[in-house]
Amino acid sequence: MDLHSRARTLKYRVEKGAWTLSDVGADVGAGVGARAVGSGVDVVRESAGAGRVVLFEESARDGAQAKTLMSAGFRVRLAREQGAVFGADGPRHVVFAAGFPSVCGQEFEATRQVALEAQESVSPSAICRGTVEDVRLALSAVRGAAHGRIMVIVAASEATARALVHSDARTALERGLDVVKEAVDRAGGTAVDVCLVDAPRADHALVAEYAGRMTAQGAATIVLADTVGDLLPGQTRDLFRRVAAGAGPDTVLVSHLHNDLGLGLANTLAALESGARVAACSWLGMAERSGMVATEQLLFLLAHDRAKAAYVLGPACEPWWTAPDLTRLPGIARMVAAETGVPLTVTTPIVGTGVATISTGTPFTHPGTFQPYDPEQHLGLAPTVVLTHLASRRVLRAVAGRLGHHLDPDQTGEALTWVKDRAYRLNQAQIPDADFAAYLEDLTGATPVPHTQTQTAP
């Protein structure tokens, strides 16, 4: 049976209003407890062990809790695009959380489609609760996919244990350990990751104990999720160092840190400083409540400047099997924004509409002095001069020249007065190119001469 035929046999069906599985047990079967994937090697553990950075991409899964929904086809496209950032090494640098199959039949099918159609680009993952039924469902969603994975969610703190499984934390973790054993036994080569929910508010010694025991049972990685996003960077360092020391050297820790206090990126860097090499992230920071660390920000920070990467990861760091192509980031971000409706704003770092734009005099004449990196060199974004109420004569002449008009000093002064009057009268800072071009034609009485390297202002 080919994979697409198998996918059809594994789909949900509706019977008397309840979702049930069709032919899951036969496909999952009982496997040998192992960490190997289809190639015989867990490429995520291999990468982390070699000091490489792995992104655990959550925009399709945790991003859904930001009230967004990615279609199955878009998830496949996004996975392929993100994997292509790393060339042939996409599966070694990107775990793509394709979905949460138990949500509904459509979500199962979307997760399955990513596993089948993006398996050469990323390591596809299905997320599940800590129950045997959910584990079987998640395994079936990625069955047969190269580098397939599942992530089992287990309550770690007293509060989440009471809320999710109505027990104390140790009982919840012990039950989780049993589910991990079952998952590894059934995995048949699919890697089994474990997410310990609310780890910061749990007993760190207890978290370390079960992280080690779950790893010994065959768990590939252990995700420490802050769940409510209220950590400080120093607390993050303490958490990861304590759990790593208590769990033992075979345990691979993953950060999953939210942005409720605006510290998602800072806390993720703190986890990486403490030895973690796998980090959850999401395009445009989409995730529950206020989101989590943005993929484009984390990746850019670690890849555009070797000195900054060394500061975070250590002086001998070699974070990439294949250096990421950062020029792909703006296009992917625009693609995600169009699909989800999450806007790119003028203040969005790395991929926002303000990147590579200049509107005032001194940055216009000395751009390198007033920017932390060269957007054209790293992101492929050519600089654009935009016209605002803050424009100097030089800025105005540059915009006029881009629009095909060459102004004398008197015309420049007159045009500058018009720009400022219009901006303050309409209470709109930026003057659209079309409006300024129409004004210039009236001012000069000349047809514009096409500029050889016209760059349209955003």
GROMACS .gro file of C-alpha atoms in nm:
model
  458
    1MET     CA    1   0.000   0.000   0.000
    2ASP     CA    2   0.147   0.342  -0.094
    3LEU     CA    3   0.160   0.623   0.161
    4HIS     CA    4  -0.128   0.820   0.012
    5SER     CA    5  -0.351   0.514   0.014
    6ARG     CA    6  -0.249   0.446   0.372
    7ALA     CA    7  -0.331   0.805   0.462
    8ARG     CA    8  -0.682   0.752   0.332
    9THR     CA    9  -0.730   0.437   0.541
   10LEU     CA   10  -0.613   0.621   0.853
   11LYS     CA   11  -0.858   0.907   0.836
   12TYR     CA   12  -1.123   0.982   1.089
   13ARG     CA   13  -1.484   0.900   1.028
   14VAL     CA   14  -1.797   1.027   1.194
   15GLU     CA   15  -2.019   0.768   1.360
   16LYS     CA   16  -2.323   0.888   1.554
   17GLY     CA   17  -2.159   1.223   1.623
   18ALA     CA   18  -1.835   1.081   1.768
   19TRP     CA   19  -1.491   1.078   1.613
   20THR     CA   20  -1.340   0.729   1.589
   21LEU     CA   21  -1.032   0.591   1.420
   22SER     CA   22  -1.036   0.376   1.111
   23ASP     CA   23  -0.765   0.110   1.087
   24VAL     CA   24  -0.517   0.288   1.315
   25GLY     CA   25  -0.414  -0.010   1.518
   26ALA     CA   26  -0.314  -0.215   1.219
   27ASP     CA   27  -0.092   0.061   1.087
   28VAL     CA   28   0.076   0.151   1.415
   29GLY     CA   29   0.136  -0.197   1.544
   30ALA     CA   30   0.379  -0.281   1.818
   31GLY     CA   31   0.732  -0.175   1.738
   32VAL     CA   32   1.070  -0.208   1.899
   33GLY     CA   33   1.159   0.063   2.147
   34ALA     CA   34   1.415   0.279   1.969
   35ARG     CA   35   1.509   0.636   1.893
   36ALA     CA   36   1.594   0.576   1.531
   37VAL     CA   37   1.388   0.725   1.251
   38GLY     CA   38   1.350   0.592   0.901
   39SER     CA   39   1.714   0.656   0.814
   40GLY     CA   40   1.829   0.473   1.127
   41VAL     CA   41   1.939   0.793   1.302
   42ASP     CA   42   1.744   1.047   1.506
   43VAL     CA   43   1.875   1.352   1.325
   44VAL     CA   44   1.749   1.590   1.595
   45ARG     CA   45   1.939   1.417   1.874
   46GLU     CA   46   2.237   1.389   1.642
   47SER     CA   47   2.229   1.761   1.569
   48ALA     CA   48   2.187   1.863   1.933
   49GLY     CA   49   2.466   1.629   2.036
   50ALA     CA   50   2.695   1.789   1.780
   51GLY     CA   51   2.615   2.136   1.912
   52ARG     CA   52   2.397   2.232   1.616
   53VAL     CA   53   2.085   2.441   1.665
   54VAL     CA   54   1.746   2.288   1.587
   55LEU     CA   55   1.428   2.494   1.554
   56PHE     CA   56   1.108   2.330   1.683
   57GLU     CA   57   0.863   2.518   1.462
   58GLU     CA   58   0.525   2.574   1.631
   59SER     CA   59   0.341   2.820   1.405
   60ALA     CA   60   0.099   2.560   1.265
   61ARG     CA   61   0.026   2.404   1.606
   62ASP     CA   62   0.076   2.647   1.898
   63GLY     CA   63   0.014   2.927   1.649
   64ALA     CA   64  -0.343   2.800   1.616
   65GLN     CA   65  -0.399   2.914   1.975
   66ALA     CA   66  -0.335   3.266   1.849
   67LYS     CA   67  -0.670   3.228   1.671
   68THR     CA   68  -0.510   3.148   1.338
   69LEU     CA   69  -0.565   2.850   1.109
   70MET     CA   70  -0.325   2.730   0.842
   71SER     CA   71  -0.468   2.510   0.568
   72ALA     CA   72  -0.310   2.172   0.510
   73GLY     CA   73  -0.163   2.286   0.181
   74PHE     CA   74  -0.015   2.596   0.339
   75ARG     CA   75   0.143   2.393   0.620
   76VAL     CA   76   0.315   2.179   0.358
   77ARG     CA   77   0.432   2.489   0.174
   78LEU     CA   78   0.560   2.652   0.494
   79ALA     CA   79   0.744   2.336   0.601
   80ARG     CA   80   0.913   2.311   0.263
   81GLU     CA   81   1.008   2.679   0.260
   82GLN     CA   82   1.148   2.664   0.613
   83GLY     CA   83   1.344   2.349   0.540
   84ALA     CA   84   1.486   2.510   0.226
   85VAL     CA   85   1.647   2.777   0.445
   86PHE     CA   86   1.893   2.501   0.540
   87GLY     CA   87   1.919   2.335   0.199
   88ALA     CA   88   1.942   1.957   0.217
   89ASP     CA   89   1.987   1.975   0.595
   90GLY     CA   90   1.632   2.093   0.664
   91PRO     CA   91   1.535   1.778   0.860
   92ARG     CA   92   1.842   1.819   1.080
   93HIS     CA   93   1.761   2.180   1.166
   94VAL     CA   94   1.380   2.197   1.169
   95VAL     CA   95   1.122   1.995   1.361
   96PHE     CA   96   0.788   2.105   1.219
   97ALA     CA   97   0.493   2.062   1.456
   98ALA     CA   98   0.241   1.979   1.185
   99GLY     CA   99  -0.066   1.966   1.405
  100PHE     CA  100  -0.262   1.815   1.693
  101PRO     CA  101  -0.438   1.516   1.533
  102SER     CA  102  -0.693   1.457   1.811
  103VAL     CA  103  -0.858   1.798   1.754
  104CYS     CA  104  -1.071   1.666   1.468
  105GLY     CA  105  -1.056   1.468   1.148
  106GLN     CA  106  -0.949   1.766   0.941
  107GLU     CA  107  -0.658   1.836   1.177
  108PHE     CA  108  -0.550   1.472   1.155
  109GLU     CA  109  -0.555   1.490   0.777
  110ALA     CA  110  -0.359   1.815   0.774
  111THR     CA  111  -0.094   1.667   1.003
  112ARG     CA  112  -0.075   1.355   0.789
  113GLN     CA  113  -0.040   1.558   0.470
  114VAL     CA  114   0.259   1.749   0.609
  115ALA     CA  115   0.422   1.424   0.721
  116LEU     CA  116   0.385   1.273   0.375
  117GLU     CA  117   0.456   1.574   0.158
  118ALA     CA  118   0.721   1.766   0.354
  119GLN     CA  119   0.921   1.476   0.498
  120GLU     CA  120   1.225   1.551   0.283
  121SER     CA  121   1.231   1.915   0.398
  122VAL     CA  122   1.179   1.893   0.777
  123SER     CA  123   1.132   1.645   1.058
  124PRO     CA  124   0.749   1.636   1.081
  125SER     CA  125   0.592   1.603   1.425
  126ALA     CA  126   0.242   1.526   1.555
  127ILE     CA  127   0.151   1.658   1.900
  128CYS     CA  128  -0.063   1.457   2.144
  129ARG     CA  129  -0.187   1.439   2.499
  130GLY     CA  130  -0.040   1.186   2.739
  131THR     CA  131  -0.289   0.907   2.673
  132VAL     CA  132  -0.239   0.580   2.487
  133GLU     CA  133  -0.525   0.661   2.250
  134ASP     CA  134  -0.375   0.999   2.159
  135VAL     CA  135  -0.031   0.844   2.117
  136ARG     CA  136  -0.166   0.585   1.874
  137LEU     CA  137  -0.338   0.857   1.677
  138ALA     CA  138  -0.028   1.077   1.662
  139LEU     CA  139   0.190   0.786   1.556
  140SER     CA  140  -0.050   0.702   1.277
  141ALA     CA  141  -0.039   1.062   1.155
  142VAL     CA  142   0.337   1.047   1.090
  143ARG     CA  143   0.372   0.673   1.023
  144GLY     CA  144   0.598   0.603   0.727
  145ALA     CA  145   0.740   0.955   0.707
  146ALA     CA  146   1.114   0.999   0.707
  147HIS     CA  147   1.229   1.166   1.031
  148GLY     CA  148   0.876   1.143   1.175
  149ARG     CA  149   0.822   1.235   1.540
  150ILE     CA  150   0.550   1.275   1.799
  151MET     CA  151   0.548   1.495   2.107
  152VAL     CA  152   0.362   1.369   2.416
  153ILE     CA  153   0.235   1.636   2.657
  154VAL     CA  154   0.272   1.553   3.029
  155ALA     CA  155   0.176   1.775   3.324
  156ALA     CA  156   0.475   1.851   3.547
  157SER     CA  157   0.357   2.103   3.809
  158GLU     CA  158   0.105   2.050   4.086
  159ALA     CA  159  -0.129   2.308   3.930
  160THR     CA  160  -0.128   2.158   3.582
  161ALA     CA  161  -0.146   1.803   3.714
  162ARG     CA  162  -0.464   1.888   3.903
  163ALA     CA  163  -0.609   2.074   3.604
  164LEU     CA  164  -0.521   1.824   3.331
  165VAL     CA  165  -0.524   1.478   3.494
  166HIS     CA  166  -0.674   1.536   3.843
  167SER     CA  167  -0.374   1.406   4.036
  168ASP     CA  168  -0.061   1.530   4.208
  169ALA     CA  169   0.250   1.605   4.002
  170ARG     CA  170   0.442   1.285   4.080
  171THR     CA  171   0.144   1.070   3.988
  172ALA     CA  172   0.099   1.262   3.663
  173LEU     CA  173   0.466   1.221   3.577
  174GLU     CA  174   0.458   0.851   3.662
  175ARG     CA  175   0.158   0.802   3.436
  176GLY     CA  176   0.339   1.002   3.173
  177LEU     CA  177   0.637   0.768   3.203
  178ASP     CA  178   0.407   0.472   3.140
  179VAL     CA  179   0.267   0.643   2.830
  180VAL     CA  180   0.620   0.714   2.705
  181LYS     CA  181   0.706   0.344   2.745
  182GLU     CA  182   0.396   0.255   2.545
  183ALA     CA  183   0.476   0.516   2.280
  184VAL     CA  184   0.834   0.397   2.236
  185ASP     CA  185   0.719   0.035   2.215
  186ARG     CA  186   0.470   0.125   1.943
  187ALA     CA  187   0.686   0.380   1.763
  188GLY     CA  188   0.850   0.149   1.512
  189GLY     CA  189   1.125   0.402   1.440
  190THR     CA  190   0.929   0.723   1.502
  191ALA     CA  191   1.103   0.947   1.753
  192VAL     CA  192   0.910   1.019   2.074
  193ASP     CA  193   0.956   1.361   2.234
  194VAL     CA  194   0.802   1.459   2.569
  195CYS     CA  195   0.678   1.804   2.668
  196LEU     CA  196   0.677   1.869   3.044
  197VAL     CA  197   0.409   2.132   3.092
  198ASP     CA  198   0.466   2.418   3.337
  199ALA     CA  199   0.817   2.297   3.421
  200PRO     CA  200   0.930   2.627   3.581
  201ARG     CA  201   0.658   2.613   3.848
  202ALA     CA  202   0.719   2.244   3.914
  203ASP     CA  203   0.966   2.091   4.157
  204HIS     CA  204   1.286   2.112   3.951
  205ALA     CA  205   1.433   1.804   4.113
  206LEU     CA  206   1.120   1.608   4.025
  207VAL     CA  207   1.131   1.739   3.666
  208ALA     CA  208   1.496   1.635   3.638
  209GLU     CA  209   1.422   1.290   3.779
  210TYR     CA  210   1.150   1.217   3.526
  211ALA     CA  211   1.335   1.380   3.238
  212GLY     CA  212   1.614   1.133   3.302
  213ARG     CA  213   1.382   0.836   3.347
  214MET     CA  214   1.186   0.919   3.031
  215THR     CA  215   1.508   0.951   2.836
  216ALA     CA  216   1.620   0.614   2.968
  217GLN     CA  217   1.291   0.470   2.842
  218GLY     CA  218   1.368   0.597   2.493
  219ALA     CA  219   1.234   0.954   2.482
  220ALA     CA  220   1.429   1.145   2.220
  221THR     CA  221   1.405   1.492   2.371
  222ILE     CA  222   1.248   1.654   2.677
  223VAL     CA  223   1.071   1.985   2.619
  224LEU     CA  224   1.061   2.225   2.915
  225ALA     CA  225   0.756   2.446   2.858
  226ASP     CA  226   0.704   2.758   3.068
  227THR     CA  227   0.332   2.750   2.975
  228VAL     CA  228   0.241   3.091   3.124
  229GLY     CA  229   0.537   3.289   2.997
  230ASP     CA  230   0.638   3.460   3.321
  231LEU     CA  231   1.004   3.356   3.348
  232LEU     CA  232   1.297   3.596   3.372
  233PRO     CA  233   1.620   3.509   3.187
  234GLY     CA  234   1.806   3.430   3.509
  235GLN     CA  235   1.530   3.193   3.616
  236THR     CA  236   1.544   3.026   3.275
  237ARG     CA  237   1.917   2.963   3.313
  238ASP     CA  238   1.863   2.813   3.658
  239LEU     CA  239   1.584   2.586   3.531
  240PHE     CA  240   1.777   2.444   3.238
  241ARG     CA  241   2.101   2.401   3.431
  242ARG     CA  242   1.932   2.226   3.724
  243VAL     CA  243   1.728   1.992   3.507
  244ALA     CA  244   2.025   1.912   3.282
  245ALA     CA  245   2.244   1.832   3.582
  246GLY     CA  246   1.980   1.613   3.744
  247ALA     CA  247   1.859   1.435   3.430
  248GLY     CA  248   2.203   1.328   3.311
  249PRO     CA  249   2.412   1.379   2.996
  250ASP     CA  250   2.196   1.163   2.769
  251THR     CA  251   1.896   1.393   2.807
  252VAL     CA  252   1.838   1.644   2.526
  253LEU     CA  253   1.645   1.945   2.653
  254VAL     CA  254   1.424   2.166   2.437
  255SER     CA  255   1.308   2.517   2.529
  256HIS     CA  256   0.943   2.617   2.475
  257LEU     CA  257   0.911   2.968   2.614
  258HIS     CA  258   0.625   3.212   2.579
  259ASN     CA  259   0.623   3.588   2.544
  260ASP     CA  260   0.363   3.709   2.794
  261LEU     CA  261   0.612   3.949   2.957
  262GLY     CA  262   0.792   4.026   2.631
  263LEU     CA  263   1.084   3.798   2.724
  264GLY     CA  264   1.033   3.503   2.489
  265LEU     CA  265   1.349   3.574   2.289
  266ALA     CA  266   1.559   3.667   2.592
  267ASN     CA  267   1.453   3.352   2.778
  268THR     CA  268   1.518   3.131   2.474
  269LEU     CA  269   1.868   3.275   2.446
  270ALA     CA  270   1.917   3.206   2.817
  271ALA     CA  271   1.819   2.842   2.761
  272LEU     CA  272   2.066   2.818   2.473
  273GLU     CA  273   2.336   2.978   2.687
  274SER     CA  274   2.268   2.704   2.943
  275GLY     CA  275   2.331   2.425   2.694
  276ALA     CA  276   1.999   2.363   2.519
  277ARG     CA  277   2.034   2.328   2.143
  278VAL     CA  278   1.671   2.271   2.041
  279ALA     CA  279   1.438   2.570   2.072
  280ALA     CA  280   1.067   2.602   2.003
  281CYS     CA  281   0.968   2.908   1.803
  282SER     CA  282   0.691   3.032   1.575
  283TRP     CA  283   0.678   3.255   1.270
  284LEU     CA  284   0.578   3.611   1.366
  285GLY     CA  285   0.573   3.490   1.729
  286MET     CA  286   0.227   3.336   1.689
  287ALA     CA  287   0.124   3.122   1.987
  288GLU     CA  288  -0.117   3.116   2.279
  289ARG     CA  289  -0.200   3.451   2.443
  290SER     CA  290   0.092   3.689   2.369
  291GLY     CA  291   0.283   3.436   2.163
  292MET     CA  292   0.634   3.295   2.187
  293VAL     CA  293   0.978   3.366   2.045
  294ALA     CA  294   0.954   3.454   1.676
  295THR     CA  295   1.131   3.213   1.441
  296GLU     CA  296   1.269   3.489   1.219
  297GLN     CA  297   1.413   3.679   1.515
  298LEU     CA  298   1.577   3.379   1.680
  299LEU     CA  299   1.723   3.242   1.358
  300PHE     CA  300   1.850   3.579   1.238
  301LEU     CA  301   2.013   3.660   1.571
  302LEU     CA  302   2.200   3.329   1.578
  303ALA     CA  303   2.301   3.332   1.212
  304HIS     CA  304   2.381   3.685   1.093
  305ASP     CA  305   2.672   3.758   1.326
  306ARG     CA  306   2.914   3.485   1.431
  307ALA     CA  307   3.028   3.688   1.732
  308LYS     CA  308   2.672   3.708   1.867
  309ALA     CA  309   2.622   3.335   1.812
  310ALA     CA  310   2.947   3.267   1.999
  311TYR     CA  311   2.834   3.488   2.286
  312VAL     CA  312   2.518   3.280   2.324
  313LEU     CA  313   2.640   2.932   2.229
  314GLY     CA  314   3.005   2.946   2.330
  315PRO     CA  315   3.326   3.044   2.148
  316ALA     CA  316   3.372   2.707   1.979
  317CYS     CA  317   3.016   2.688   1.849
  318GLU     CA  318   2.935   2.550   1.505
  319PRO     CA  319   2.557   2.588   1.504
  320TRP     CA  320   2.476   2.484   1.146
  321TRP     CA  321   2.531   2.184   0.924
  322THR     CA  322   2.440   2.419   0.638
  323ALA     CA  323   2.445   2.793   0.701
  324PRO     CA  324   2.087   2.927   0.679
  325ASP     CA  325   1.989   3.142   0.383
  326LEU     CA  326   1.856   3.445   0.567
  327THR     CA  327   1.739   3.614   0.248
  328ARG     CA  328   1.445   3.372   0.255
  329LEU     CA  329   1.311   3.510   0.585
  330PRO     CA  330   1.122   3.819   0.460
  331GLY     CA  331   0.939   3.622   0.191
  332ILE     CA  332   0.836   3.348   0.433
  333ALA     CA  333   0.717   3.606   0.684
  334ARG     CA  334   0.503   3.780   0.421
  335MET     CA  335   0.362   3.443   0.320
  336VAL     CA  336   0.267   3.361   0.681
  337ALA     CA  337   0.116   3.706   0.734
  338ALA     CA  338  -0.100   3.668   0.424
  339GLU     CA  339  -0.223   3.323   0.531
  340THR     CA  340  -0.298   3.406   0.893
  341GLY     CA  341  -0.389   3.773   0.891
  342VAL     CA  342  -0.118   3.853   1.147
  343PRO     CA  343   0.025   4.183   1.019
  344LEU     CA  344   0.382   4.285   0.957
  345THR     CA  345   0.418   4.633   1.106
  346VAL     CA  346   0.678   4.905   1.082
  347THR     CA  347   0.817   4.795   1.420
  348THR     CA  348   0.827   4.420   1.354
  349PRO     CA  349   1.195   4.320   1.388
  350ILE     CA  350   1.382   4.159   1.097
  351VAL     CA  351   1.085   4.122   0.859
  352GLY     CA  352   0.869   4.429   0.925
  353THR     CA  353   0.787   4.711   0.686
  354GLY     CA  354   1.034   4.946   0.855
  355VAL     CA  355   1.339   4.728   0.784
  356ALA     CA  356   1.576   4.879   0.524
  357THR     CA  357   1.383   5.208   0.511
  358ILE     CA  358   1.534   5.554   0.570
  359SER     CA  359   1.335   5.873   0.623
  360THR     CA  360   1.562   6.124   0.799
  361GLY     CA  361   1.876   6.310   0.705
  362THR     CA  362   2.165   6.174   0.911
  363PRO     CA  363   2.078   5.803   0.865
  364PHE     CA  364   2.042   5.884   0.494
  365THR     CA  365   2.399   6.011   0.471
  366HIS     CA  366   2.551   5.763   0.721
  367PRO     CA  367   2.330   5.450   0.707
  368GLY     CA  368   2.589   5.213   0.852
  369THR     CA  369   2.615   5.423   1.167
  370PHE     CA  370   2.246   5.397   1.245
  371GLN     CA  371   2.162   5.032   1.186
  372PRO     CA  372   2.274   4.714   1.366
  373TYR     CA  373   2.317   4.514   1.046
  374ASP     CA  374   2.306   4.560   0.670
  375PRO     CA  375   1.957   4.451   0.554
  376GLU     CA  376   2.072   4.418   0.194
  377GLN     CA  377   2.368   4.198   0.281
  378HIS     CA  378   2.186   3.967   0.520
  379LEU     CA  379   1.822   3.976   0.409
  380GLY     CA  380   1.847   4.080   0.047
  381LEU     CA  381   1.643   4.395   0.117
  382ALA     CA  382   1.762   4.698  -0.079
  383PRO     CA  383   1.744   5.028   0.110
  384THR     CA  384   1.438   5.241   0.040
  385VAL     CA  385   1.411   5.611   0.110
  386VAL     CA  386   1.058   5.707   0.218
  387LEU     CA  387   0.917   6.057   0.243
  388THR     CA  388   0.775   6.171   0.578
  389HIS     CA  389   0.726   6.493   0.772
  390LEU     CA  390   1.083   6.446   0.903
  391ALA     CA  391   1.240   6.465   0.557
  392SER     CA  392   1.549   6.676   0.496
  393ARG     CA  393   1.629   6.840   0.165
  394ARG     CA  394   1.860   6.550   0.078
  395VAL     CA  395   1.595   6.292   0.154
  396LEU     CA  396   1.336   6.480  -0.050
  397ARG     CA  397   1.569   6.511  -0.350
  398ALA     CA  398   1.647   6.140  -0.331
  399VAL     CA  399   1.279   6.047  -0.338
  400ALA     CA  400   1.213   6.292  -0.621
  401GLY     CA  401   1.503   6.143  -0.814
  402ARG     CA  402   1.369   5.795  -0.762
  403LEU     CA  403   1.039   5.916  -0.909
  404GLY     CA  404   1.219   6.064  -1.211
  405HIS     CA  405   1.234   6.433  -1.116
  406HIS     CA  406   1.548   6.638  -1.059
  407LEU     CA  407   1.477   6.948  -0.852
  408ASP     CA  408   1.666   7.276  -0.831
  409PRO     CA  409   1.715   7.437  -0.487
  410ASP     CA  410   1.403   7.656  -0.513
  411GLN     CA  411   1.186   7.361  -0.618
  412THR     CA  412   1.333   7.154  -0.336
  413GLY     CA  413   1.239   7.417  -0.079
  414GLU     CA  414   0.889   7.453  -0.218
  415ALA     CA  415   0.837   7.077  -0.226
  416LEU     CA  416   0.963   7.041   0.131
  417THR     CA  417   0.710   7.297   0.249
  418TRP     CA  418   0.434   7.107   0.069
  419VAL     CA  419   0.538   6.774   0.224
  420LYS     CA  420   0.536   6.904   0.579
  421ASP     CA  421   0.213   7.098   0.534
  422ARG     CA  422   0.038   6.793   0.390
  423ALA     CA  423   0.164   6.556   0.659
  424TYR     CA  424   0.053   6.773   0.950
  425ARG     CA  425  -0.274   6.875   0.785
  426LEU     CA  426  -0.377   6.513   0.726
  427ASN     CA  427  -0.202   6.380   1.037
  428GLN     CA  428  -0.027   6.120   0.819
  429ALA     CA  429   0.347   6.088   0.850
  430GLN     CA  430   0.430   5.915   0.522
  431ILE     CA  431   0.364   6.068   0.181
  432PRO     CA  432   0.265   5.799  -0.073
  433ASP     CA  433   0.480   5.790  -0.386
  434ALA     CA  434   0.178   5.842  -0.613
  435ASP     CA  435   0.073   6.160  -0.435
  436PHE     CA  436   0.424   6.305  -0.435
  437ALA     CA  437   0.474   6.215  -0.801
  438ALA     CA  438   0.153   6.396  -0.897
  439TYR     CA  439   0.264   6.703  -0.702
  440LEU     CA  440   0.608   6.699  -0.868
  441GLU     CA  441   0.459   6.689  -1.215
  442ASP     CA  442   0.260   7.002  -1.135
  443LEU     CA  443   0.563   7.165  -0.973
  444THR     CA  444   0.811   7.097  -1.253
  445GLY     CA  445   0.575   7.082  -1.550
  446ALA     CA  446   0.790   6.797  -1.674
  447THR     CA  447   0.733   6.434  -1.753
  448PRO     CA  448   0.935   6.221  -1.511
  449VAL     CA  449   1.251   6.055  -1.639
  450PRO     CA  450   1.248   5.690  -1.538
  451HIS     CA  451   1.499   5.608  -1.267
  452THR     CA  452   1.724   5.317  -1.356
  453GLN     CA  453   1.706   5.160  -1.010
  454THR     CA  454   1.365   5.261  -0.886
  455GLN     CA  455   1.278   5.114  -0.547
  456THR     CA  456   0.912   5.146  -0.456
  457ALA     CA  457   0.848   5.276  -0.109
  458PRO     CA  458   0.635   5.055   0.113
   0.00000   0.00000   0.00000
